[in-house]
Amino acid sequence: MNPRPEDVDLTAPLGGTTLPNPLSTAAGCAGYGRELARFVPLDALGTITTRTVMAEPRAGLATPRLAETPAGLLNAIGLQGCGIDAFLGDELPWLAERGARVLVSVAGERLEEFAGLAERLNGRPGVAGVELNISCPNTADRGLLFAANPAISYDVVRAVRAVTDPALPVYAKLSPDVASITDVAAACVRAGADGLSMINTALGMAIDTDTLRPALAGTTGGLSGPALRPIAVRCVYQVHAAMLAGRMAPVPILGMGGVGTGRDALELTLAGASGVAVGSALFHDPAAPLRILDELRALLAARGFAKYTDAVGYAHRGNQ
Ligand SMILES: Cc1cc2nc3c(=O)[nH]c(=O)nc-3n(C[C@H](O)[C@H](O)[C@H](O)COP(=O)(O)O)c2cc1C
């Protein structure tokens, strides 16, 4: 007999700790939580991922920074943010007071900056883990993405893991714009990553046919939303398959890319995600994570899953 939806065990792993449920926000789509708190009690989420925090405050790129495309969104925000001092002074304490479990996204222009930022998160109330946004350009290496290269990804994760409290999980956020996402994922796990966030936006571009110019001031931008979902499913599936085949140690995958319904969340879970983050959908439905959680619970029950974790990677059965 199928379980009742309310009896489904939704607990989800975060590398070392267990979350009450697998739903998170994706970095950059819920700010530091203040706007979202009007729609969702932040402690009801598995985690909330912050927008990427860097060493210094940043204004981001010039406008226009967003362009709608038929099944997705292009953004070139340019990592606008308040910088680590204001984050630790104002934003993180505010989040901690609300009982939020915070996955802090950090990025540096150089390897040492990642480690310096992560180290400052040690011992801070509210921090549930560190997410390394290695999908941004490495200024020391001619603007190449850190995540474009397994060896550089390895170095970043290793440097961060060396200085981060062992109790804090370190997640690496991967880019789909690479020749082999499993090579980058395996390098991150070898370097000590406790989990993988997959995926960041895919590089895209739109041209305004009235002005005859690129639609974004930054020319290219990151594609997110439903158009990205099949790419996210493919990436999560490939990396989970590599884990099942013993080509890398198994770690939890936080799946994201075009999740707007419980069915989308289930799809990424079946591909191998142990948790699911919601990004672009928040812009038109800020309460989406809790709706998606309810839908996911009902779908799991209807398919006979008593535990969320039993569905993780289920689509791989018979394929090994
Ligand atoms: C407006 C916007 C801002 C984003 N900012 C960040 C960011 O600061 N750091 C990061 O790692 N990813 C950032 N992302 C990527 C998302 O976290 C997510 O990986 C991606 O959008 C795919 O999920 P989605 O299709 O549900 O939006 C941003 C995405 C959008 C749309």
PDB file of N, CA and C in Angstrom, residues 11-53:
ATOM      1  N   THR A  11      13.372  13.802   4.902  1.00  0.00           N
ATOM      2  CA  THR A  11      14.719  14.220   5.313  1.00  0.00           C
ATOM      3  C   THR A  11      15.735  13.946   4.204  1.00  0.00           C
ATOM      4  N   ALA A  12      16.722  14.838   4.120  1.00  0.00           N
ATOM      5  CA  ALA A  12      17.679  14.797   3.006  1.00  0.00           C
ATOM      6  C   ALA A  12      19.081  15.076   3.542  1.00  0.00           C
ATOM      7  N   PRO A  13      20.104  14.419   2.957  1.00  0.00           N
ATOM      8  CA  PRO A  13      21.483  14.615   3.446  1.00  0.00           C
ATOM      9  C   PRO A  13      22.108  15.905   2.916  1.00  0.00           C
ATOM     10  N   LEU A  14      23.000  16.473   3.701  1.00  0.00           N
ATOM     11  CA  LEU A  14      23.765  17.636   3.208  1.00  0.00           C
ATOM     12  C   LEU A  14      25.271  17.376   3.410  1.00  0.00           C
ATOM     13  N   GLY A  15      25.690  16.136   3.413  1.00  0.00           N
ATOM     14  CA  GLY A  15      27.119  15.879   3.653  1.00  0.00           C
ATOM     15  C   GLY A  15      27.423  16.077   5.119  1.00  0.00           C
ATOM     16  N   GLY A  16      27.251  15.065   5.924  1.00  0.00           N
ATOM     17  CA  GLY A  16      27.533  15.190   7.360  1.00  0.00           C
ATOM     18  C   GLY A  16      26.302  15.484   8.196  1.00  0.00           C
ATOM     19  N   THR A  17      25.430  16.355   7.699  1.00  0.00           N
ATOM     20  CA  THR A  17      24.213  16.663   8.458  1.00  0.00           C
ATOM     21  C   THR A  17      22.982  16.261   7.647  1.00  0.00           C
ATOM     22  N   THR A  18      21.843  16.251   8.338  1.00  0.00           N
ATOM     23  CA  THR A  18      20.589  15.892   7.686  1.00  0.00           C
ATOM     24  C   THR A  18      19.647  17.081   7.760  1.00  0.00           C
ATOM     25  N   LEU A  19      19.021  17.361   6.628  1.00  0.00           N
ATOM     26  CA  LEU A  19      18.076  18.483   6.545  1.00  0.00           C
ATOM     27  C   LEU A  19      16.649  17.956   6.712  1.00  0.00           C
ATOM     28  N   PRO A  20      15.735  18.797   7.214  1.00  0.00           N
ATOM     29  CA  PRO A  20      14.350  18.340   7.371  1.00  0.00           C
ATOM     30  C   PRO A  20      13.659  18.066   6.038  1.00  0.00           C
ATOM     31  N   ASN A  21      14.103  18.717   4.990  1.00  0.00           N
ATOM     32  CA  ASN A  21      13.531  18.447   3.663  1.00  0.00           C
ATOM     33  C   ASN A  21      14.538  18.857   2.590  1.00  0.00           C
ATOM     34  N   PRO A  22      14.321  18.404   1.347  1.00  0.00           N
ATOM     35  CA  PRO A  22      15.351  18.601   0.313  1.00  0.00           C
ATOM     36  C   PRO A  22      15.264  19.923  -0.450  1.00  0.00           C
ATOM     37  N   LEU A  23      14.321  20.823  -0.084  1.00  0.00           N
ATOM     38  CA  LEU A  23      14.111  22.034  -0.910  1.00  0.00           C
ATOM     39  C   LEU A  23      14.984  23.190  -0.445  1.00  0.00           C
ATOM     40  N   SER A  24      15.663  23.800  -1.406  1.00  0.00           N
ATOM     41  CA  SER A  24      16.540  24.942  -1.123  1.00  0.00           C
ATOM     42  C   SER A  24      16.242  26.039  -2.136  1.00  0.00           C
ATOM     43  N   THR A  25      16.796  27.211  -1.882  1.00  0.00           N
ATOM     44  CA  THR A  25      16.772  28.247  -2.916  1.00  0.00           C
ATOM     45  C   THR A  25      18.115  28.198  -3.640  1.00  0.00           C
ATOM     46  N   ALA A  26      18.128  28.598  -4.907  1.00  0.00           N
ATOM     47  CA  ALA A  26      19.384  28.616  -5.661  1.00  0.00           C
ATOM     48  C   ALA A  26      20.052  29.979  -5.467  1.00  0.00           C
ATOM     49  N   ALA A  27      21.372  29.972  -5.488  1.00  0.00           N
ATOM     50  CA  ALA A  27      22.134  31.194  -5.227  1.00  0.00           C
ATOM     51  C   ALA A  27      21.707  32.329  -6.156  1.00  0.00           C
ATOM     52  N   GLY A  28      21.590  33.512  -5.593  1.00  0.00           N
ATOM     53  CA  GLY A  28      21.332  34.711  -6.394  1.00  0.00           C
ATOM     54  C   GLY A  28      19.864  34.959  -6.692  1.00  0.00           C
ATOM     55  N   CYS A  29      18.994  34.040  -6.293  1.00  0.00           N
ATOM     56  CA  CYS A  29      17.568  34.178  -6.655  1.00  0.00           C
ATOM     57  C   CYS A  29      16.705  34.520  -5.454  1.00  0.00           C
ATOM     58  N   ALA A  30      17.290  34.588  -4.272  1.00  0.00           N
ATOM     59  CA  ALA A  30      16.518  34.980  -3.083  1.00  0.00           C
ATOM     60  C   ALA A  30      17.325  35.972  -2.247  1.00  0.00           C
ATOM     61  N   GLY A  31      18.248  36.691  -2.890  1.00  0.00           N
ATOM     62  CA  GLY A  31      19.083  37.673  -2.192  1.00  0.00           C
ATOM     63  C   GLY A  31      19.740  37.028  -0.977  1.00  0.00           C
ATOM     64  N   TYR A  32      19.635  37.731   0.171  1.00  0.00           N
ATOM     65  CA  TYR A  32      20.114  37.155   1.430  1.00  0.00           C
ATOM     66  C   TYR A  32      18.906  36.730   2.273  1.00  0.00           C
ATOM     67  N   GLY A  33      17.764  36.591   1.645  1.00  0.00           N
ATOM     68  CA  GLY A  33      16.604  36.025   2.336  1.00  0.00           C
ATOM     69  C   GLY A  33      15.550  37.018   2.775  1.00  0.00           C
ATOM     70  N   ARG A  34      15.911  38.318   2.841  1.00  0.00           N
ATOM     71  CA  ARG A  34      14.952  39.270   3.421  1.00  0.00           C
ATOM     72  C   ARG A  34      13.669  39.366   2.601  1.00  0.00           C
ATOM     73  N   GLU A  35      13.802  39.425   1.264  1.00  0.00           N
ATOM     74  CA  GLU A  35      12.597  39.533   0.418  1.00  0.00           C
ATOM     75  C   GLU A  35      11.774  38.255   0.507  1.00  0.00           C
ATOM     76  N   LEU A  36      12.467  37.120   0.551  1.00  0.00           N
ATOM     77  CA  LEU A  36      11.785  35.822   0.536  1.00  0.00           C
ATOM     78  C   LEU A  36      11.005  35.573   1.825  1.00  0.00           C
ATOM     79  N   ALA A  37      11.518  36.110   2.941  1.00  0.00           N
ATOM     80  CA  ALA A  37      10.917  35.819   4.257  1.00  0.00           C
ATOM     81  C   ALA A  37       9.467  36.289   4.335  1.00  0.00           C
ATOM     82  N   ARG A  38       9.067  37.216   3.462  1.00  0.00           N
ATOM     83  CA  ARG A  38       7.667  37.674   3.456  1.00  0.00           C
ATOM     84  C   ARG A  38       6.748  36.592   2.903  1.00  0.00           C
ATOM     85  N   PHE A  39       7.305  35.634   2.178  1.00  0.00           N
ATOM     86  CA  PHE A  39       6.486  34.611   1.512  1.00  0.00           C
ATOM     87  C   PHE A  39       6.695  33.204   2.089  1.00  0.00           C
ATOM     88  N   VAL A  40       7.887  32.951   2.607  1.00  0.00           N
ATOM     89  CA  VAL A  40       8.232  31.601   3.086  1.00  0.00           C
ATOM     90  C   VAL A  40       8.944  31.740   4.431  1.00  0.00           C
ATOM     91  N   PRO A  41       8.483  31.033   5.500  1.00  0.00           N
ATOM     92  CA  PRO A  41       9.288  31.036   6.737  1.00  0.00           C
ATOM     93  C   PRO A  41      10.621  30.360   6.432  1.00  0.00           C
ATOM     94  N   LEU A  42      11.715  31.078   6.643  1.00  0.00           N
ATOM     95  CA  LEU A  42      12.995  30.582   6.137  1.00  0.00           C
ATOM     96  C   LEU A  42      13.424  29.265   6.783  1.00  0.00           C
ATOM     97  N   ASP A  43      12.943  29.023   8.031  1.00  0.00           N
ATOM     98  CA  ASP A  43      13.331  27.763   8.676  1.00  0.00           C
ATOM     99  C   ASP A  43      12.534  26.577   8.130  1.00  0.00           C
ATOM    100  N   ALA A  44      11.556  26.850   7.250  1.00  0.00           N
ATOM    101  CA  ALA A  44      10.792  25.753   6.637  1.00  0.00           C
ATOM    102  C   ALA A  44      11.529  25.157   5.438  1.00  0.00           C
ATOM    103  N   LEU A  45      12.547  25.868   4.955  1.00  0.00           N
ATOM    104  CA  LEU A  45      13.334  25.351   3.825  1.00  0.00           C
ATOM    105  C   LEU A  45      14.432  24.421   4.338  1.00  0.00           C
ATOM    106  N   GLY A  46      14.846  23.463   3.499  1.00  0.00           N
ATOM    107  CA  GLY A  46      16.000  22.636   3.861  1.00  0.00           C
ATOM    108  C   GLY A  46      17.196  23.537   4.111  1.00  0.00           C
ATOM    109  N   THR A  47      17.538  24.336   3.103  1.00  0.00           N
ATOM    110  CA  THR A  47      18.552  25.389   3.267  1.00  0.00           C
ATOM    111  C   THR A  47      18.119  26.592   2.446  1.00  0.00           C
ATOM    112  N   ILE A  48      18.703  27.728   2.767  1.00  0.00           N
ATOM    113  CA  ILE A  48      18.603  28.872   1.859  1.00  0.00           C
ATOM    114  C   ILE A  48      20.022  29.173   1.392  1.00  0.00           C
ATOM    115  N   THR A  49      20.173  29.251   0.074  1.00  0.00           N
ATOM    116  CA  THR A  49      21.502  29.583  -0.463  1.00  0.00           C
ATOM    117  C   THR A  49      21.535  31.075  -0.734  1.00  0.00           C
ATOM    118  N   THR A  50      22.582  31.734  -0.272  1.00  0.00           N
ATOM    119  CA  THR A  50      22.679  33.190  -0.457  1.00  0.00           C
ATOM    120  C   THR A  50      23.128  33.508  -1.877  1.00  0.00           C
ATOM    121  N   ARG A  51      22.953  34.760  -2.273  1.00  0.00           N
ATOM    122  CA  ARG A  51      23.645  35.180  -3.495  1.00  0.00           C
ATOM    123  C   ARG A  51      25.142  35.105  -3.207  1.00  0.00           C
ATOM    124  N   THR A  52      25.926  35.005  -4.250  1.00  0.00           N
ATOM    125  CA  THR A  52      27.367  34.812  -4.051  1.00  0.00           C
ATOM    126  C   THR A  52      27.986  36.006  -3.334  1.00  0.00           C
ATOM    127  N   VAL A  53      28.702  35.705  -2.253  1.00  0.00           N
ATOM    128  CA  VAL A  53      29.375  36.729  -1.461  1.00  0.00           C
ATOM    129  C   VAL A  53      30.842  36.779  -1.898  1.00  0.00           C
TER     130      VAL A  53
END
